[in-house]
Short mmCIF file of C-alpha atoms in Angstrom, two decimals:
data_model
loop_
_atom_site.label_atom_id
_atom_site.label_comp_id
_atom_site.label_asym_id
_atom_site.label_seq_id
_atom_site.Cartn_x
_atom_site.Cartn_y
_atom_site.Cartn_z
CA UNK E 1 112.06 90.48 158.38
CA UNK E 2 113.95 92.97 160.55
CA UNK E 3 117.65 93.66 158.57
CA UNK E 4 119.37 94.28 162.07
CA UNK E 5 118.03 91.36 163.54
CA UNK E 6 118.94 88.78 160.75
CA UNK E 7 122.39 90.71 161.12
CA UNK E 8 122.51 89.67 164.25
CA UNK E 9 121.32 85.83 164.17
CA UNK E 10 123.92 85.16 161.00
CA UNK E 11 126.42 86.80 163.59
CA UNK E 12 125.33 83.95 166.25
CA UNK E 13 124.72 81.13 163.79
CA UNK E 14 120.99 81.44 165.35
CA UNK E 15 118.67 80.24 163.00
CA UNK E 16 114.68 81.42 163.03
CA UNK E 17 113.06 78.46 163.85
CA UNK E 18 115.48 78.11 166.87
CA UNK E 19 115.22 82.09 167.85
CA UNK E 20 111.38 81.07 167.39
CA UNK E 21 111.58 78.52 170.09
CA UNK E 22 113.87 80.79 172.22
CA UNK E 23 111.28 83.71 172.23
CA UNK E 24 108.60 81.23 172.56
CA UNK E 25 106.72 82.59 169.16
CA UNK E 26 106.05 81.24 165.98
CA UNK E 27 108.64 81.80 162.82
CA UNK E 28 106.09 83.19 160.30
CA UNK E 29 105.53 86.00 163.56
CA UNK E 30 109.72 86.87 162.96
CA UNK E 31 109.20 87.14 158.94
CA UNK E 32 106.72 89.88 159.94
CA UNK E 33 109.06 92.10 161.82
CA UNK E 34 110.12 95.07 159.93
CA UNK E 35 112.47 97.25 159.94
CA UNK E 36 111.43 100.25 162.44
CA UNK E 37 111.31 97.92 165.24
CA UNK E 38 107.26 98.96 165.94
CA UNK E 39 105.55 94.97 165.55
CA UNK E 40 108.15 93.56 168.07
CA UNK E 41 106.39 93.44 171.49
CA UNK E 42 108.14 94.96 174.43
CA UNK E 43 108.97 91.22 176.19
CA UNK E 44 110.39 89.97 172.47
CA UNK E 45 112.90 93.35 172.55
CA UNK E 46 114.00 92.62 176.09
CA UNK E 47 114.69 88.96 175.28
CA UNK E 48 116.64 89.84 171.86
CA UNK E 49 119.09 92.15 174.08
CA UNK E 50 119.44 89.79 176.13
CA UNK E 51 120.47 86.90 173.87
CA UNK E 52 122.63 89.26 171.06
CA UNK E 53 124.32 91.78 174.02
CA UNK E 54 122.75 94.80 172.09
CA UNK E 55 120.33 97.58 173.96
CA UNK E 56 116.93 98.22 173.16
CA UNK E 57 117.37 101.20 171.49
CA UNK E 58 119.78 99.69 169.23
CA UNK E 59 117.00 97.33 168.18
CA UNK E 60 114.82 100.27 167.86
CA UNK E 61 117.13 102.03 165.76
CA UNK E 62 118.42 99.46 163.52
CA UNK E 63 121.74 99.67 164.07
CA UNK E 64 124.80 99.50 167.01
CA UNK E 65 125.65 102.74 168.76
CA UNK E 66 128.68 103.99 166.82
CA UNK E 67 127.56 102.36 163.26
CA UNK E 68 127.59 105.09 161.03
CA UNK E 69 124.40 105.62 158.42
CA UNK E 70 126.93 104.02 155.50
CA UNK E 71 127.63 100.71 157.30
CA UNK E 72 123.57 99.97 158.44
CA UNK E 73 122.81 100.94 154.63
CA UNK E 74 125.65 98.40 153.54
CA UNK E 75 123.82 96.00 155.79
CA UNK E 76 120.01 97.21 154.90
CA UNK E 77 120.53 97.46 151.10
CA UNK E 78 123.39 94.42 150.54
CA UNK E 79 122.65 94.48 146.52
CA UNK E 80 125.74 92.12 145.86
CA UNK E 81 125.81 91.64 142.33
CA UNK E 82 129.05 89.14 142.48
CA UNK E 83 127.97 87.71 145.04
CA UNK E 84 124.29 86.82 143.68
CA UNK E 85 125.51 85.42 140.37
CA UNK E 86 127.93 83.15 142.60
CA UNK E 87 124.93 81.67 144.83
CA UNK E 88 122.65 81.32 141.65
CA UNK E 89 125.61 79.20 139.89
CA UNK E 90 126.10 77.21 143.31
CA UNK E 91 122.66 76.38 143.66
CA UNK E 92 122.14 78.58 147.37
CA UNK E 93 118.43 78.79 147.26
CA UNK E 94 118.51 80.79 150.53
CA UNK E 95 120.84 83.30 149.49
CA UNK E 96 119.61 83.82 146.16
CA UNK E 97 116.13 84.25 147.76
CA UNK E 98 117.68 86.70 150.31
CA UNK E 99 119.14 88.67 147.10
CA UNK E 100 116.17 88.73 145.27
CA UNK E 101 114.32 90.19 147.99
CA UNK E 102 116.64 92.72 148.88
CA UNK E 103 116.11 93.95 145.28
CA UNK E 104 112.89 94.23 145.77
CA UNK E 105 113.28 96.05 149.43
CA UNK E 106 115.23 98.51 147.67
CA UNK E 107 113.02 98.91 144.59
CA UNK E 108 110.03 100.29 146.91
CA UNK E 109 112.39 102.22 149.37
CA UNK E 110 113.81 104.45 146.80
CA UNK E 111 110.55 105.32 144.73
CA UNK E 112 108.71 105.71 148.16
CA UNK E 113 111.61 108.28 148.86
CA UNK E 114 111.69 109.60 145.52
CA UNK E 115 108.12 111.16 145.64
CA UNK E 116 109.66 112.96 148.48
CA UNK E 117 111.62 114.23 146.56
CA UNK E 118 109.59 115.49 144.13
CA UNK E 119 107.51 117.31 146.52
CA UNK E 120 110.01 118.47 148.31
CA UNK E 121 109.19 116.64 151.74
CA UNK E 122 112.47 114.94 152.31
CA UNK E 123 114.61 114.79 155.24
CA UNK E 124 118.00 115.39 155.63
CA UNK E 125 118.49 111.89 156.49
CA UNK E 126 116.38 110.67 153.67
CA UNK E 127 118.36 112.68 151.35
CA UNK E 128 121.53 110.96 152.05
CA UNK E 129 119.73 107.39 152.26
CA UNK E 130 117.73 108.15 148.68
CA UNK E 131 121.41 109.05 147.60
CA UNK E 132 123.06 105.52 148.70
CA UNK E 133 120.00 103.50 147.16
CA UNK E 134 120.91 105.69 143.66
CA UNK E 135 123.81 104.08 143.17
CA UNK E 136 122.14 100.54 142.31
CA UNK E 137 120.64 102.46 139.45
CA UNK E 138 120.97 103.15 135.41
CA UNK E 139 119.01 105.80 134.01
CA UNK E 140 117.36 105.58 130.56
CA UNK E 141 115.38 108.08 129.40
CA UNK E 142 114.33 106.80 126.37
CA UNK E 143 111.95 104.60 128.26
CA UNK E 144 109.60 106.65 128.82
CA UNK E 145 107.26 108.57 126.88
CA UNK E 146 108.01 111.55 127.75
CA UNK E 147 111.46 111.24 126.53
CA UNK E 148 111.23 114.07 124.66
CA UNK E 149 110.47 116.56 127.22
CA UNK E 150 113.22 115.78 129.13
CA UNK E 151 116.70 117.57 129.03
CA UNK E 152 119.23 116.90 130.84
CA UNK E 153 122.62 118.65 131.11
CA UNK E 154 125.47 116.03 132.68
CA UNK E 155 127.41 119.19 133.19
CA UNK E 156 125.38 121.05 135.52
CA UNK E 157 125.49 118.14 137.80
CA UNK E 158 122.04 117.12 139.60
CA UNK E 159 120.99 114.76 136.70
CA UNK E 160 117.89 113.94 139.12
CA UNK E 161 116.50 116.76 139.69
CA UNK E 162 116.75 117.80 136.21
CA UNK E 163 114.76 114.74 135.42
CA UNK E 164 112.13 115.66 137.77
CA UNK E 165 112.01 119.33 136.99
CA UNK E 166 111.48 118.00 133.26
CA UNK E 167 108.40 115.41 134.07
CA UNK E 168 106.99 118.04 136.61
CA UNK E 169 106.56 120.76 134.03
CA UNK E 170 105.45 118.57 131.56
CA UNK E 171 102.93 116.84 133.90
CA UNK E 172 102.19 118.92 137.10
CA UNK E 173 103.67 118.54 140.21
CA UNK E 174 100.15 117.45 142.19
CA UNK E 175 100.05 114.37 139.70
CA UNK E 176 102.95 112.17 141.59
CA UNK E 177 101.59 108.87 140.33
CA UNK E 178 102.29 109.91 136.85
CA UNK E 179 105.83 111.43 137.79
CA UNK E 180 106.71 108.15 140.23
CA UNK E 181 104.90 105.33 136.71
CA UNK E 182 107.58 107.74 134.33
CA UNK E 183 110.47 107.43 137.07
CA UNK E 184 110.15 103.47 137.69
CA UNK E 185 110.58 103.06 133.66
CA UNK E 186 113.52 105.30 133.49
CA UNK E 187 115.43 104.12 136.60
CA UNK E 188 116.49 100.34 136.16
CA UNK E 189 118.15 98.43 138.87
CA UNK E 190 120.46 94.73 138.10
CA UNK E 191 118.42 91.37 137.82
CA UNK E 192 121.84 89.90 138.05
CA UNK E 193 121.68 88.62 134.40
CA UNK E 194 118.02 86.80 134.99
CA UNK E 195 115.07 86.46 133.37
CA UNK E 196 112.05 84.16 133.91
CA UNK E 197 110.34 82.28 131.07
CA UNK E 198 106.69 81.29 129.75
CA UNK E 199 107.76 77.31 131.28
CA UNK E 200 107.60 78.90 135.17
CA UNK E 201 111.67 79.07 134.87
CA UNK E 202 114.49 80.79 135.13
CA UNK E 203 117.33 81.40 132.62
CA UNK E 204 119.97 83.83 132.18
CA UNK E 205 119.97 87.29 130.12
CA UNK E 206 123.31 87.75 129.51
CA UNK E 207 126.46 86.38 128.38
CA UNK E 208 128.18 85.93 132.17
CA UNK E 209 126.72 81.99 132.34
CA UNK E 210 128.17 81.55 129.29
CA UNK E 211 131.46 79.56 130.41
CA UNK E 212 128.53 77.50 133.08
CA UNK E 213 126.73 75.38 130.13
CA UNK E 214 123.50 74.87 128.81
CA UNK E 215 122.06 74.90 132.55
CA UNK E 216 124.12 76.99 134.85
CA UNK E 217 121.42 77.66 137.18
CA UNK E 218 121.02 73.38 138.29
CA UNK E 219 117.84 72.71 140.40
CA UNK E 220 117.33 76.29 141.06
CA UNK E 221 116.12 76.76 137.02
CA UNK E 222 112.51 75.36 138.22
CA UNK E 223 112.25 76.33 142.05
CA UNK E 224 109.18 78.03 142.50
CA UNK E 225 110.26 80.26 145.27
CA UNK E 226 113.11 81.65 143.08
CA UNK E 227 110.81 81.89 139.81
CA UNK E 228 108.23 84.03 142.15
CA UNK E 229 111.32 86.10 144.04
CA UNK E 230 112.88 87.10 140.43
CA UNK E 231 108.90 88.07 139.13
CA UNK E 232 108.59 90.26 142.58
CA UNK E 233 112.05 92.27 142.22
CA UNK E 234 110.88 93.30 138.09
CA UNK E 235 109.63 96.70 137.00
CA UNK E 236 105.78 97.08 137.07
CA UNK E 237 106.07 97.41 133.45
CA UNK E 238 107.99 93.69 133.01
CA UNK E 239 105.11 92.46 135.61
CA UNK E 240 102.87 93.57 133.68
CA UNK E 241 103.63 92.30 130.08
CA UNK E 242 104.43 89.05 131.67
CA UNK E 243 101.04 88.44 133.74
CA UNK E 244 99.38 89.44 130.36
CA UNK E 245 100.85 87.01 128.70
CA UNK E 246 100.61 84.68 130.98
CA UNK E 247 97.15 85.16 131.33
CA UNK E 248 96.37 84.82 128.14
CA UNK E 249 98.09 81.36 127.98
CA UNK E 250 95.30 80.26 129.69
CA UNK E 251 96.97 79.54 133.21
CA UNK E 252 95.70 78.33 135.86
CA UNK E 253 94.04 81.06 138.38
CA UNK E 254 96.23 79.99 141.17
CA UNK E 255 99.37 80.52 139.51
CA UNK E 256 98.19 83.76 138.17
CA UNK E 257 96.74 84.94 141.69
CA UNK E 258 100.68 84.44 143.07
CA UNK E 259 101.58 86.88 139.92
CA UNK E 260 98.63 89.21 140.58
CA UNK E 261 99.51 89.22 144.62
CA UNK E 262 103.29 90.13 143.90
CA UNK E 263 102.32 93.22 142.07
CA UNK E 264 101.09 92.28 138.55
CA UNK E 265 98.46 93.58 136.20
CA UNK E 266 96.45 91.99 133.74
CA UNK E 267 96.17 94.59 130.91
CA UNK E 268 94.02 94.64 127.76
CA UNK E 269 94.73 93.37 124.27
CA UNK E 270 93.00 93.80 120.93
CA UNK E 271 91.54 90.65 121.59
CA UNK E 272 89.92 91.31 124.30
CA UNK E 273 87.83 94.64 123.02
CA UNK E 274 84.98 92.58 121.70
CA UNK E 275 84.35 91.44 124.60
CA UNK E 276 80.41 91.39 125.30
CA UNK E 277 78.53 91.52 128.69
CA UNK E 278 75.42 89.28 129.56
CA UNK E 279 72.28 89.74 131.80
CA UNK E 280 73.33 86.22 133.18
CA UNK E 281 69.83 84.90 133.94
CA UNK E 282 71.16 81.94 132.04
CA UNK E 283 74.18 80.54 132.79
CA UNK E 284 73.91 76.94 131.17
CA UNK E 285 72.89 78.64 127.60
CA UNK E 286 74.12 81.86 128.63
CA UNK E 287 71.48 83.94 126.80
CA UNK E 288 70.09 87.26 127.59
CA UNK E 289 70.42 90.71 126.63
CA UNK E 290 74.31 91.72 125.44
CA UNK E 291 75.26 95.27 126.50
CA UNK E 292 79.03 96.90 125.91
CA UNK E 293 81.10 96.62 128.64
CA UNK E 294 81.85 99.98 130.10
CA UNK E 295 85.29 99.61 130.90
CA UNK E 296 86.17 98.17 127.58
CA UNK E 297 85.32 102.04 125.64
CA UNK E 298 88.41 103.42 128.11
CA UNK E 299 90.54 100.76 126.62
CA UNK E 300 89.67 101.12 123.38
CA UNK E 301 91.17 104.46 122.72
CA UNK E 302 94.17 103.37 123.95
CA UNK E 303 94.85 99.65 123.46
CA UNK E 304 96.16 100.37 119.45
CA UNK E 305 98.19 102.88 120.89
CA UNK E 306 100.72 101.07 123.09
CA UNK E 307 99.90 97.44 121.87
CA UNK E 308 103.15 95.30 122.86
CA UNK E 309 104.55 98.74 124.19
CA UNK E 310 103.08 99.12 127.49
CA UNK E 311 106.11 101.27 128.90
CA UNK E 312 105.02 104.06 125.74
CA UNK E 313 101.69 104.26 127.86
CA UNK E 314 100.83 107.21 129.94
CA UNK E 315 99.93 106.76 133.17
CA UNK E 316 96.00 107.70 132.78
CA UNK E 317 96.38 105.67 129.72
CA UNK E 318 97.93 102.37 131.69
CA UNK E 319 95.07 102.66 134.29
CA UNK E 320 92.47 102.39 131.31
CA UNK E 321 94.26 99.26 129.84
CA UNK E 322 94.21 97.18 133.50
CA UNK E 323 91.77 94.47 133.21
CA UNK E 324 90.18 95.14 136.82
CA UNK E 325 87.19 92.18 136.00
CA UNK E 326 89.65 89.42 134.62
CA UNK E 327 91.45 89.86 137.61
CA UNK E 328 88.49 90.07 140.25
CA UNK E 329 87.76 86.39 138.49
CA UNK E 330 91.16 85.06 138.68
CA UNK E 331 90.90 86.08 142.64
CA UNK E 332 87.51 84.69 143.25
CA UNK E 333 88.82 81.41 141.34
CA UNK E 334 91.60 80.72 143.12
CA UNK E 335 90.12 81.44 146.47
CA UNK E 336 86.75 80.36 146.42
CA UNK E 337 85.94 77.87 143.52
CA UNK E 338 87.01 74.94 145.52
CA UNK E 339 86.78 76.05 149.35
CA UNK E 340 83.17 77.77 148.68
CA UNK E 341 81.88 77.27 145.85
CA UNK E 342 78.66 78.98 146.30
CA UNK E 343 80.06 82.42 146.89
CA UNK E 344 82.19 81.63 143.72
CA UNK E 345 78.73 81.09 141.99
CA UNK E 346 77.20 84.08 143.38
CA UNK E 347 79.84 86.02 141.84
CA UNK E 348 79.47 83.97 138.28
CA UNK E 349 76.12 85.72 137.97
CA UNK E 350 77.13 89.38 138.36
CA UNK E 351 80.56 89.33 136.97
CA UNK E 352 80.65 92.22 134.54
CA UNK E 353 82.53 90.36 131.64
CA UNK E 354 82.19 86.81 130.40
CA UNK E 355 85.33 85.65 129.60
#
């Protein structure tokens, strides 16, 4: 929801059920506010100047007259590591939740910005906001492919742009997807020590829970809300590998549609390549006339290449190894199976792959 706002109801102890029933609207209509101000009708703005003694145009701008950039990025962009590792030993569901998704905030803020950036269409005001977001960031190289292209000199100062003038002459400034899929592997933000594991948990990644026990995290190992917030904030890389695998696992497609809804892809595996496709006249014997599955000869040139290495793929290659059908089933079985099963059938006989 709206950063300033929730500033503003922690300030008054104002909860958003109760600023629901004060505004006469329904919660899930707050969640949807963001942060420019432009989904909050003109009698909701009024009523939230009234109640938190603020102006309009503050509400519009995010921020108190007099707040300087620094303090409403403070406030926007509160990645607390300390203070996240404290609420995740204490068991504070809503402020781990409200850390987690702050991560992720940030995550899409600063590559969004950073294709600026790279084509040069930044602000002044972006510029110093793309510069505040940088420092939640380590920069590895190594993890990406093109590694080895890259050189950086720490003492002529802008590592950045270095890095960028390195990944646009090796790939071409017009191809920003491929600079932005390279970026997001090299720039790594804090997880706070967390991982999440193959039993729908969490668990920690490094040695700061040591001193807490075997279980340091309490109820909020196995809460689905934090499992799902802790998958959203992750790389698109650690999405990926995860989903895979998941997948794989043979979940079920309603779990897996969360995972594929919060950014995920289901890539290809060796296993999959012999894969088959059937005229589906059939289904009880499926029998009919087997044809190779076009998708499947993109993949194949690839697949060996990067197997159990996604982040060494390219991103042309990484587009060839996302399983587009698998996931086009998973979506139709978690929506439709049950509620309408007819359209689910429909789309049984003219899936592409069998699977």
């Amino acid at each position: 929801m709206n950063s300033f706002i929730k500033s503003l109801m922690e300030e008054r102890k104002i909860k958003q059920k109760d600023l629901a029933i004060i505004l006469g609207i329904s919660s899930a209509a707050i969640s949807q506010w963001n942060d420019e101000g432009t989904n909050i009708s003109a009698n909701c703005l009024f009523m939230l100047s009234k109640l938190f003694h603020v102006t309009v145009d503050e509400l519009l701008a995010g921020k108190r007259s007099g707040e300087s950039l620094e303090d409403k990025w403070a406030r926007d962009y509160n990645v607390n590591e300390e203070a996240a590792r404290r609420s995740l030993i204490d068991g504070e569901k809503e402020k781990v939740l409200n850390y987690f998704g702050i991560l992720s905030k940030v995550n899409k803020r600063f590559f969004c910005l950073f294709e600026k950036k790279i084509v040069g269409n930044m602000s002044d005001y972006e510029l110093k906001e793309w510069e505040y977001l940088k420092q939640y960031y380590k920069i590895n190289i190594f993890q990406s492919r093109m590694s080895e292209s890259i050189q950086i000199s720490r003492r002529n100062g802008d590592v950045e742009q270095q890095i960028i003038n390195s990944l646009i002459e090796k790939i071409g400034v017009q191809d920003k997807d491929s600079i932005i899929w390279e970026l997001q592997k090299i720039y790594n933000i804090t997880h706070y020590g967390v991982k999440i594991t193959r039993d729908k948990e969490i668990a920690p990644a490094d040695n700061y829970y040591s001193d807490y026990g075997d279980d340091p995290f309490g109820d909020l190992k196995d809460d689905e809300d934090v499992f799902f917030a802790v998958y959203e904030s992750l790389s698109p890389v650690e999405k990926d590998a995860f989903l895979t695998a998941e997948s794989h696992n043979k979940r079920g497609a309603e779990y897996l549609y969360e995972l594929i809804k919060r950014g995920g892809n289901i890539l290809y595996l060796p296993s999959d390549l012999n894969l088959t496709n059937f005229d589906m006249k059939d289904l009880d014997d499926l029998e009919g006339e087997k044809k190779p599955v076009f998708e499947l000869d993109k993949a194949h040139a690839v697949v060996y290449e990067v197997y159990d290495n996604y982040g060494l793929a390219k991103y042309e290659q990484y587009q060839a190894l996302i399983n587009r059908t698998r996931m086009l089933q998973i979506e139709m079985e978690a929506q439709y199976k049950e509620k309408e099963p007819i359209k689910y059938w429909e789309f049984l006989k003219n899936i592409d792959v069998m699977i």
